[in-house]
XYZ file of C-alpha atoms in Angstrom:
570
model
C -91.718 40.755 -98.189
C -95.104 42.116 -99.036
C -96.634 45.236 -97.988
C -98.859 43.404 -95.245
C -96.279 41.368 -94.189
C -94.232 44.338 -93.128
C -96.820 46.082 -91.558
C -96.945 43.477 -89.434
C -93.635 43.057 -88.629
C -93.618 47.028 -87.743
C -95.927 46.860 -85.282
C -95.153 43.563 -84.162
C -91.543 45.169 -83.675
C -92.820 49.005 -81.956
C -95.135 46.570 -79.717
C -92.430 44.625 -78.568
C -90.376 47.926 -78.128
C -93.202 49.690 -75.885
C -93.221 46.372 -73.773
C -89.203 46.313 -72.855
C -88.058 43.488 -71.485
C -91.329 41.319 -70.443
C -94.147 40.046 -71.833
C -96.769 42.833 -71.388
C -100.194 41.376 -69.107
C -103.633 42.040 -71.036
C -106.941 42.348 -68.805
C -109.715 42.251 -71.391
C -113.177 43.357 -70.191
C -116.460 42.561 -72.313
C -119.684 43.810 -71.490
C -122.582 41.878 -72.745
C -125.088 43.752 -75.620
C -123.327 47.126 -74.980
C -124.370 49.768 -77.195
C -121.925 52.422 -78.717
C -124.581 54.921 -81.099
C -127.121 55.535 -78.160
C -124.064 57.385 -75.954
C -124.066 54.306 -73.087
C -120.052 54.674 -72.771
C -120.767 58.321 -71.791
C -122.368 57.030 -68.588
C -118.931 55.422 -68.068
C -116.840 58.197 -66.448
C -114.547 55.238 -64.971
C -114.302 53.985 -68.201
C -113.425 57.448 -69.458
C -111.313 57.923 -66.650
C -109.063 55.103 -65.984
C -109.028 53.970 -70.338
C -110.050 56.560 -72.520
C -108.208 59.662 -70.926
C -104.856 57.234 -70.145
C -105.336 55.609 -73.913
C -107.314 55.227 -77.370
C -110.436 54.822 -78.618
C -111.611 52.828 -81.776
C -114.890 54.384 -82.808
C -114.910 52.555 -86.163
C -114.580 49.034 -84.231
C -117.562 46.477 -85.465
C -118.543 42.793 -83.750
C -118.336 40.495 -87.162
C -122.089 39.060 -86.258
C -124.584 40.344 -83.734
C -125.207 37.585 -81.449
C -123.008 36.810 -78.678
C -121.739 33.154 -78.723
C -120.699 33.685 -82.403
C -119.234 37.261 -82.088
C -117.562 35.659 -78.765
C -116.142 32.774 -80.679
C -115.038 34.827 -83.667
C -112.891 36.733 -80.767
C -111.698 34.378 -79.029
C -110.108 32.295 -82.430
C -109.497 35.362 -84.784
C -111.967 33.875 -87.373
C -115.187 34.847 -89.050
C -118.294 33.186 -88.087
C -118.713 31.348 -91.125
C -114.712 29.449 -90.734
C -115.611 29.061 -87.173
C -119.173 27.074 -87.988
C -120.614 28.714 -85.049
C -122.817 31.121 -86.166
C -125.928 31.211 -83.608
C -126.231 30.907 -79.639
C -128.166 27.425 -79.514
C -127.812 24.250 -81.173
C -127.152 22.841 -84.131
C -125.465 25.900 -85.067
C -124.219 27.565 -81.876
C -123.800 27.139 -78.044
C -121.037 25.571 -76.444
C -121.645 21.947 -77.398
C -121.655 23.555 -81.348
C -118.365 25.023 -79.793
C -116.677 21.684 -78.787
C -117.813 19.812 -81.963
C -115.898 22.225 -84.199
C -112.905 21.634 -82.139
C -112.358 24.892 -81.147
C -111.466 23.833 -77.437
C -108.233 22.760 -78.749
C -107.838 25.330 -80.557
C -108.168 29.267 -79.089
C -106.911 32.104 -77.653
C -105.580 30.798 -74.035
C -104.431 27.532 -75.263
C -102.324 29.751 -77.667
C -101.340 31.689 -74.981
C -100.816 29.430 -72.604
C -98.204 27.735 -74.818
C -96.508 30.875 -74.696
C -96.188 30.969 -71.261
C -98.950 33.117 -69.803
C -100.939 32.613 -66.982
C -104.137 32.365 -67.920
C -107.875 33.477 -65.924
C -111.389 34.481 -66.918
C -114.540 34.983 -64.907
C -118.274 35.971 -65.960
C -119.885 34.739 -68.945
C -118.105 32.418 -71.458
C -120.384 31.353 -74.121
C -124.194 30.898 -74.482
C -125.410 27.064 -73.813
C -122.108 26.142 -71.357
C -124.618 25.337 -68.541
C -124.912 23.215 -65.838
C -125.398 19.998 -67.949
C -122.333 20.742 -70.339
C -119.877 22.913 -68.516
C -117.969 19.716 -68.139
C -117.949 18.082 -71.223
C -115.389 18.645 -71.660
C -114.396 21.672 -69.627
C -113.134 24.538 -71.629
C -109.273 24.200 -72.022
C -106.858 26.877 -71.630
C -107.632 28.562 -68.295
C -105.230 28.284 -64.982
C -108.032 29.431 -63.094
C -112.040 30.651 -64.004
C -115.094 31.369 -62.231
C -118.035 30.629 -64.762
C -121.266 32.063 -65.018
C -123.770 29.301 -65.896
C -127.072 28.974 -68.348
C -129.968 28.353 -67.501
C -129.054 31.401 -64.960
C -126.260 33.633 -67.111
C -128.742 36.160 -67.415
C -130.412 36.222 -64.043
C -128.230 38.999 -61.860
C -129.561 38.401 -58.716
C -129.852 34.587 -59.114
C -126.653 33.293 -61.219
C -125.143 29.839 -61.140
C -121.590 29.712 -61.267
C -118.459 26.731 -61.483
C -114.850 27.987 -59.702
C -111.852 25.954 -60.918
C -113.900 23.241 -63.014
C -115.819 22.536 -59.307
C -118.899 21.445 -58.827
C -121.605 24.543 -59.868
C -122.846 26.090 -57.035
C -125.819 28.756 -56.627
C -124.968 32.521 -56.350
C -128.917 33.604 -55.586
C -129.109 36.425 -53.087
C -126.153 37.984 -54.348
C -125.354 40.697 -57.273
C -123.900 39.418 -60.571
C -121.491 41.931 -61.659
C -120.364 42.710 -58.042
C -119.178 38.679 -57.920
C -117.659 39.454 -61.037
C -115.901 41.961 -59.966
C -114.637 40.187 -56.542
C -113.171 37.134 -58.566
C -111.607 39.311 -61.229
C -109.545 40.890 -58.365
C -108.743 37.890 -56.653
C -107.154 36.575 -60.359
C -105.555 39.528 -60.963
C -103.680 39.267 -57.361
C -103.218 35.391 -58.537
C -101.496 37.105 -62.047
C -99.004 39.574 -60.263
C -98.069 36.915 -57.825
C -97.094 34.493 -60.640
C -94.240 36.480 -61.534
C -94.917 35.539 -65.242
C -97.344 37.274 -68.033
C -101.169 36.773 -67.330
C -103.853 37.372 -69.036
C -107.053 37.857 -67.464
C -110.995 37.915 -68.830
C -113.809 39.835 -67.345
C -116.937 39.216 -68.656
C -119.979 40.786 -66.744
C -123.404 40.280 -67.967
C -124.118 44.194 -67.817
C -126.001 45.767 -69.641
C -128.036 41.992 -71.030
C -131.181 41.558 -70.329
C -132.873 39.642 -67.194
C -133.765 36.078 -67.912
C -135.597 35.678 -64.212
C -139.146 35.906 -65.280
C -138.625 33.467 -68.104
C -140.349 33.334 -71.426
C -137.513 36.000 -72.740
C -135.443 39.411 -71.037
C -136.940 41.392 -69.518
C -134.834 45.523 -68.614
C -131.509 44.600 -66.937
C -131.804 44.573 -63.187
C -128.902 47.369 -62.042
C -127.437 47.049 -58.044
C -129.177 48.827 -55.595
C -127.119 51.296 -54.711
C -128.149 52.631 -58.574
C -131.370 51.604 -59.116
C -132.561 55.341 -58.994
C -129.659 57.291 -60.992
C -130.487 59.143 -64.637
C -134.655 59.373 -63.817
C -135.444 62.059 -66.730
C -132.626 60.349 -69.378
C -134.401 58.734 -72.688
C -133.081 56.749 -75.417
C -131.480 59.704 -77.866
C -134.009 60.673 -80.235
C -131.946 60.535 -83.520
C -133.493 60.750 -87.395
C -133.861 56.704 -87.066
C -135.679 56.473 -83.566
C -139.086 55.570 -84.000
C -138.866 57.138 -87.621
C -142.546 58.422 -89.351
C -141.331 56.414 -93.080
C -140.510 52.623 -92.880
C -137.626 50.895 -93.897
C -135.953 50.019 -96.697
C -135.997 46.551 -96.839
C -137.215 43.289 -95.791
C -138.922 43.552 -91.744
C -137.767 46.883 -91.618
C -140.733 47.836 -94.295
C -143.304 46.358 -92.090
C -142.413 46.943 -88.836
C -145.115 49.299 -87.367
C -144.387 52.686 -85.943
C -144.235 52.334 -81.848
C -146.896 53.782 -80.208
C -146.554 55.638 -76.911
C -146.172 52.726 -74.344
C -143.948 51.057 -76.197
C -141.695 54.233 -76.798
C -142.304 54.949 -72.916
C -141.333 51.253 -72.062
C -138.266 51.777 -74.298
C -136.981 54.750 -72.254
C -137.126 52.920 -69.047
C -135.320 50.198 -70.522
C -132.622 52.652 -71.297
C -132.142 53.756 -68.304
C -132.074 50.148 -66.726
C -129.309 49.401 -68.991
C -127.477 52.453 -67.853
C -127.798 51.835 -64.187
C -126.797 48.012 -64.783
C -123.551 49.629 -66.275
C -122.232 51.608 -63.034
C -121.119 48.228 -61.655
C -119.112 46.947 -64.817
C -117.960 50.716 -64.536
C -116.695 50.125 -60.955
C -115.103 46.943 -62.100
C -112.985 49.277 -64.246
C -112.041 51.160 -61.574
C -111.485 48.410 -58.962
C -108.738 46.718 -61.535
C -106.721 49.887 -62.463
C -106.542 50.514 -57.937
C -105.067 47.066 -57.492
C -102.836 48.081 -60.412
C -101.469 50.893 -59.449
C -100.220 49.343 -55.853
C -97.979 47.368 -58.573
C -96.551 50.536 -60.590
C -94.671 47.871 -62.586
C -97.330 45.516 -63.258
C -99.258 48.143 -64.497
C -96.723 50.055 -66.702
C -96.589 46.701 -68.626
C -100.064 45.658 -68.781
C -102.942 46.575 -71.361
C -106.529 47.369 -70.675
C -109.101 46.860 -73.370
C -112.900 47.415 -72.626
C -115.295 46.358 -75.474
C -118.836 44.795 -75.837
C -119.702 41.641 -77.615
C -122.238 43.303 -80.171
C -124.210 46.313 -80.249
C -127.621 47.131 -79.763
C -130.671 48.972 -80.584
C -133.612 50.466 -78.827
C -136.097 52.169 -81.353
C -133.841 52.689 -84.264
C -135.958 51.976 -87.381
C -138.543 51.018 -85.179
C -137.361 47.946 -83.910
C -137.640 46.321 -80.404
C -135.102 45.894 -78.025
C -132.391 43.432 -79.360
C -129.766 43.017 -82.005
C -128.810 40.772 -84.307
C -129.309 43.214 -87.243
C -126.686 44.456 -90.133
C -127.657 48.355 -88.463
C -124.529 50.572 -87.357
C -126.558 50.447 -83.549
C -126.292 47.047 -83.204
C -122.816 46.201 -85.455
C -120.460 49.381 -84.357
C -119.302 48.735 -80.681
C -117.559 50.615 -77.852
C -113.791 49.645 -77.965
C -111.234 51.526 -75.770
C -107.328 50.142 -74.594
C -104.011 51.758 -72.822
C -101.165 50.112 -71.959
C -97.693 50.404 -73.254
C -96.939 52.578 -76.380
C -100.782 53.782 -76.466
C -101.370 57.138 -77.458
C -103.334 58.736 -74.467
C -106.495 60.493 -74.918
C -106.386 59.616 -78.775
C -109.259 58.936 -81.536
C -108.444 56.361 -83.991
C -111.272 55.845 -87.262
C -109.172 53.011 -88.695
C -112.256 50.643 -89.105
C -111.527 47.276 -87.339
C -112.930 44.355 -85.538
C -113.558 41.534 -83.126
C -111.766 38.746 -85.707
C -108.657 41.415 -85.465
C -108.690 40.535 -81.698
C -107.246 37.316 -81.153
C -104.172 38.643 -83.484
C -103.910 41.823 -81.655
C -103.318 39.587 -78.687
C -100.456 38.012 -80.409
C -99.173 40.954 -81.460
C -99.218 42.039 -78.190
C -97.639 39.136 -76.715
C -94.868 38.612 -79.445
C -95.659 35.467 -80.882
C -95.793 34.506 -84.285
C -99.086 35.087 -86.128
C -101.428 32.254 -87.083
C -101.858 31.563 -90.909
C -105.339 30.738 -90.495
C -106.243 33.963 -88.690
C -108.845 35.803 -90.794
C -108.253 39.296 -88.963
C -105.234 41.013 -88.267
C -103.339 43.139 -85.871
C -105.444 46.373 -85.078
C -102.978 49.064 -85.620
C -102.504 49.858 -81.668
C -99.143 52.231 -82.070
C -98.331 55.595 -83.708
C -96.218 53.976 -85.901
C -99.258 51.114 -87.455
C -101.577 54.241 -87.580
C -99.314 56.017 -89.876
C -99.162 53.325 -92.290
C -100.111 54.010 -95.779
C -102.325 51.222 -96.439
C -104.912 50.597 -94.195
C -107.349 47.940 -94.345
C -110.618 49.736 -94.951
C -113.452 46.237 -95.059
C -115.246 44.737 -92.580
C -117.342 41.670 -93.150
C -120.379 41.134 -91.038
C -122.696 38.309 -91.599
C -126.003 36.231 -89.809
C -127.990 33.629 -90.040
C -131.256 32.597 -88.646
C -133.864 34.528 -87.157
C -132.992 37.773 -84.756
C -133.997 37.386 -80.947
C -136.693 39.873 -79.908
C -136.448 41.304 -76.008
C -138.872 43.455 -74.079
C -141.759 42.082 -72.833
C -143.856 44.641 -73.793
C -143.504 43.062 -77.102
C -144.789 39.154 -76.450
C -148.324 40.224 -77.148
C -148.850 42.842 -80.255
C -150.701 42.800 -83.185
C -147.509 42.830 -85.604
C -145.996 39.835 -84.676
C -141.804 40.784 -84.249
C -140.938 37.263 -84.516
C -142.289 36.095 -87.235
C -141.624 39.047 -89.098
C -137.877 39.038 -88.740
C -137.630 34.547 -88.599
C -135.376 34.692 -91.540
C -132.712 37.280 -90.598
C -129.636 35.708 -92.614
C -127.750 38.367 -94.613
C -124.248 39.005 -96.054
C -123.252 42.928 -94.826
C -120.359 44.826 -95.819
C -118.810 48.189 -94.029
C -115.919 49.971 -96.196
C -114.804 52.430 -94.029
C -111.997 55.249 -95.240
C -110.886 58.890 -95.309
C -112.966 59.689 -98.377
C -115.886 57.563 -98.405
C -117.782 54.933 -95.704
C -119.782 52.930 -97.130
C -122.760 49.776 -95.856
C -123.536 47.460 -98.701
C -126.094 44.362 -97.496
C -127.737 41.659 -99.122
C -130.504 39.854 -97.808
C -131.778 36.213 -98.027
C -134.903 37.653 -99.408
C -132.256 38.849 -102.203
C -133.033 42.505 -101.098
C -130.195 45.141 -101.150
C -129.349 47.989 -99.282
C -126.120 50.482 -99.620
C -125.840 53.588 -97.398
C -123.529 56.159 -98.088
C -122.734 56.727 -93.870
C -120.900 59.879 -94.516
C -123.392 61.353 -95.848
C -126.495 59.061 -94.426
C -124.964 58.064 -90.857
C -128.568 56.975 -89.572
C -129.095 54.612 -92.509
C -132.895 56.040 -93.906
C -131.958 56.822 -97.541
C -131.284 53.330 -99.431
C -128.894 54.100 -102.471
C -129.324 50.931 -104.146
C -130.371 50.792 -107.604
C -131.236 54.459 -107.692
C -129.022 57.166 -109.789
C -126.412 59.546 -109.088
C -123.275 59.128 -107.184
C -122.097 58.321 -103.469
C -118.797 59.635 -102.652
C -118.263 61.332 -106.480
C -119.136 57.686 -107.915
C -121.750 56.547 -110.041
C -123.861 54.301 -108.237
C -123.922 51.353 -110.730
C -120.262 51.015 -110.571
C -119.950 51.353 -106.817
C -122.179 48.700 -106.449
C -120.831 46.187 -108.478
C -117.463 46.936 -107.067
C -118.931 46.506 -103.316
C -121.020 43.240 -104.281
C -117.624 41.872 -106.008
C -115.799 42.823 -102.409
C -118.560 40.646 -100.101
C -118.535 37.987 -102.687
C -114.742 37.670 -102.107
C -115.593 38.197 -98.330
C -118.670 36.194 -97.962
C -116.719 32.475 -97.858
C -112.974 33.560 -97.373
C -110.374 32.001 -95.602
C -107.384 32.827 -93.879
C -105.190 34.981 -96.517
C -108.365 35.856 -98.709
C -110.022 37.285 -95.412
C -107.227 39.719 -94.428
C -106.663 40.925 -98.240
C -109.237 40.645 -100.590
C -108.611 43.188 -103.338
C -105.032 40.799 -103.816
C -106.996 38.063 -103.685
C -108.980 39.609 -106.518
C -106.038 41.306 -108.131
C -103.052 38.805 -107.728
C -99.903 40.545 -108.258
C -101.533 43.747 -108.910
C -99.994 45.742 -105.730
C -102.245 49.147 -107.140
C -105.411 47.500 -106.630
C -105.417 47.521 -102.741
C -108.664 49.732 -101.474
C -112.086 50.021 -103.400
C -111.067 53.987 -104.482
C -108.222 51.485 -106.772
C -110.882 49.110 -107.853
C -112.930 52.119 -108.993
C -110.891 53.101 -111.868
C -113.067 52.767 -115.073
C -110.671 50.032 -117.192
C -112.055 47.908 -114.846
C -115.925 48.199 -115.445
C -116.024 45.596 -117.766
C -114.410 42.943 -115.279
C -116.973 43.602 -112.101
C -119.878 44.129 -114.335
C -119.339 40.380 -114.945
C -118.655 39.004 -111.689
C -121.375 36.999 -110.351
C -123.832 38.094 -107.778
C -124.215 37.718 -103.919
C -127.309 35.721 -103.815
C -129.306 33.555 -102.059
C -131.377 30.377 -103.114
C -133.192 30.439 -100.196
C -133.214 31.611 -96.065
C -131.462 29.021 -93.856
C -130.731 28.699 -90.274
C -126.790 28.330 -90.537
C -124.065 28.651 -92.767
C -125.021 26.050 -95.598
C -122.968 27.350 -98.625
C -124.933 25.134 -100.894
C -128.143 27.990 -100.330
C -125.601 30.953 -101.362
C -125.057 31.397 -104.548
C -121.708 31.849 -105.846
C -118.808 30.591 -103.866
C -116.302 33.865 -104.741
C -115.595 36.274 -107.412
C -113.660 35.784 -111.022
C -109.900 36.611 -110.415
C -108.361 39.366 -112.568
C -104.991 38.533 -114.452
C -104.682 40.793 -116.893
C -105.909 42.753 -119.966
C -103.257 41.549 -122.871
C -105.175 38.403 -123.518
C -104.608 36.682 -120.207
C -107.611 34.744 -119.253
C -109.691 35.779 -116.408
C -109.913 32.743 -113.764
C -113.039 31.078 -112.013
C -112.636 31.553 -108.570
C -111.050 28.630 -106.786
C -112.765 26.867 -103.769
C -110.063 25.388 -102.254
C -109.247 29.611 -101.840
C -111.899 29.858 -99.755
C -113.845 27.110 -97.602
């Protein structure tokens, strides 16, 4: 049995332990374009209350792409955007219908679980594009019950469309988004106890998103009443990378203009919109965890998670409201779970992520992990956290332009969109006791590496340049990092979840980039082809991307060194 295999087994084993006899329940609450680095969760104190305090927070957890249909997909199937094929939020490449093409209705997390025999419910948003013209076709599979939020009005909180039970879509207007939310998510979670059988249920406010309901793009996030007036003197934190006096280091980030005042004011007010739009997901908390705890029982066997589909930034290196960049504001999210066997009140820097969801989930729920998974288990016990090998990558990628919000930004002389229309890039986070690490390249073929231990706000691009990052030369990091993404950039299954073995076969002391750092192998990554692109494209069109993988090491006794193999990765 190989080292992965039996950490898997371990915690498959200490989470089957913590959940005695039954299946353990999982309630799984996503907030939409939550940010982590600008201290939102710290507005929370349900959150902090009822999760945090009772269990563990991930602050090295990262969304595998920016955007929400394809970081919501990669969740919901355990697979990277680029296996998946849905990599955007509107056709060809993304949406629902992109969604149903790739046959991923068949295929997902509560037809798995269903199988498994759990009860199965979700309410809120599912995926950008399932609308009123293709929530039923076909319906999306797996659920014993959902309550639907519905484009063209996802994003409107005081106007929203929804669809109960696969019914005809009716009009919410009058009524507060996240409050109807939060009345269907206890009604399912009365429907779960009263099963008698596990359940899983999905809450998925639009909080803190921005308003659709003046059209031509989002507008600050409309919060309930009752908190339209809280935090009236808070501003977005005013970090090294907020609104920074030098540009950035590469591609839009070089020419996007320093904000002037009204824009920096209109930012602030934003903020605090986004803030105030968060009490009500943070009552939602709160509201779950009280019907739990009139079923002791139930709740001693169920787990809580609270994340966000992607970051986001407001200000940081200049830029706009929005997302969709490689940045640590918009890629690092808020992820926090209890439940049995969860350390309470604990900090866990492990670095993991959304494609490690869907296999938590198994993990959780004892059954039999998928070979096709690209992510694995995130290391939820004492006893996976004291593992010796940790995974320490993370491989984030995008394609297309970014999406620009704040409408204070339509009309300006530096035009956002155009600026940032080819966002596509291949990022990579290496994240470990002794060194953390953000290696990108760019469409344009532009590189950045930050050294986030030493550089956590991302201004000081180490590419090229001399000197050492972590007590190692620069030159050889790099080629070691751009070797890693290469090996990451196309992977599949196997390939995804352990690519130094994929790049080392058989050689079991080659398993972390401090390994791959020892100088006999210089001569091997210094000629490995290069992450590249031939050109900017919309999707995921290999073709445009230079090299498909890395050369695979066998040996230095006269062993050849192999071409890597495609039918390996895509």
């Amino acid at each position: 049995m190989t080292l992965l295999k039996s950490i898997l087994a371990a915690g498959i084993f200490a989470l089957q332990m913590a959940a005695k006899a039954s299946k353990p329940n999982i309630i799984f609450i996503i907030s939409d374009d939550q940010d982590k680095l600008m201290d939102s969760t710290t507005y929370q104190p349900l959150l902090k209350k009822y999760i945090a305090d009772e269990g563990t927070t991930f602050n090295k957890h990262f969304c595998t792409v920016a955007l929400c249909c394809p970081s919501r997909v990669s969740l919901l199937t355990g697979k990277a955007a680029h296996n998946t094929n849905v990599t955007d939020v509107q056709g060809p490449y993304g949406g629902y219908p992109k969604f149903i093409k790739e046959g991923h209705n068949n295929n997902y997390l509560p037809v798995w679980l269903q199988r498994a025999g759990y009860k199965t419910y979700y309410t809120g948003k599912f995926m950008n594009q399932h609308g009123i013209r293709t929530y039923n076709k076909p319906f999306a599979k797996g659920w014993d019950r959902s309550d639907f939020l519905l484009d063209p009005s996802t994003y409107k909180y005081l106007e929203s469309i929804m669809t109960l039970d696969q019914q005809q879509y009716r009009s919410m207007s009058g009524t507060y988004s996240t409050d109807n939310i939060r009345d269907r998510a206890l009604e399912f979670l009365d429907n779960g106890i009263a099963s008698g059988k596990p359940f899983f249920l999905g809450v998925a406010p639009i909080g803190p998103h921005g308003d659709s309901s003046q059209g031509n793009g989002f507008a600050a996030p409309i919060p309930a009443d009752r908190h339209k007036d809280l935090f009236p003197d808070v501003q977005v934190p005013r970090r090294p990378n907020f609104n920074p006096d030098q540009a950035g280091d590469a591609y839009y980030f070089k020419t996007a203009p320093k904000l002037d005042d009204d824009q920096v004011s209109y930012l602030d007010d934003y903020y605090r919109r986004r803030l105030q739009a968060l009490q009500s997901v943070d009552e939602i908390i709160e509201a779950l965890v009280k019907r739990l705890e009139e079923h002791p029982d139930v709740l001693a066997n169920t787990y809580i998670i609270y994340t966000a589909d992607n970051g986001y930034h407001l200000g940081q290196h200049r830029l706009p409201p929005g997302k969709c960049s490689n940045m640590e504001e918009d890629i690092n999210v808020p992820f926090f779970i209890r439940g049995p066997g969860i350390a309470k009140g604990k900090q866990v820097n492990t670095p993991t992520s959304h494609t490690d969801l869907a296999p938590t989930f198994f993990n959780i729920a004892g059954i039999p992990l998928r070979e096709d998974f690209d992510g694995i288990p995130m290391p939820l016990t004492a006893a996976q956290q004291s593992q010796q090998y940790k995974m320490e990558h993370i491989n984030v990628e995008y394609w297309g332009h970014t999406y620009i919000e704040g409408t204070i930004f339509r009309d300006t002389d530096y035009d956002y969109s155009d600026a940032s229309r080819h966002n596509t890039y291949k990022t990579l986070r290496v994240v470990a006791d002794n060194y953390d690490f953000m290696y990108a390249v760019w469409c344009s073929n532009e590189h950045t590496l930050y050294d986030m231990k030493q550089d956590p706000y991302q201004l000081n691009n180490l590419y090229d340049s001399t000197g050492t990052a972590a007590g190692y030369q620069i030159k050889q990091l790099t080629a070691r990092l751009d070797t890693l993404l290469l090996t990451l950039k196309n992977c599949k299954g196997a390939v995804c979840r352990d690519p130094w073995g994929s790049v080392f076969p058989g050689q079991a002391k080659v398993r972390s980039l401090a390994d791959a750092m020892s100088n006999s192998y210089d001569q091997f990554f210094a000629s490995q082809p290069k992450v590249s692109f031939s050109a900017c494209q919309p999707g995921y069109l290999p073709n445009f991307e230079g090299a498909y993988g890395p050369k695979t090491f066998v040996g230095q006794n006269g062993q050849i060194v192999h071409e890597a193999r495609w039918e390996d990765y895509v």
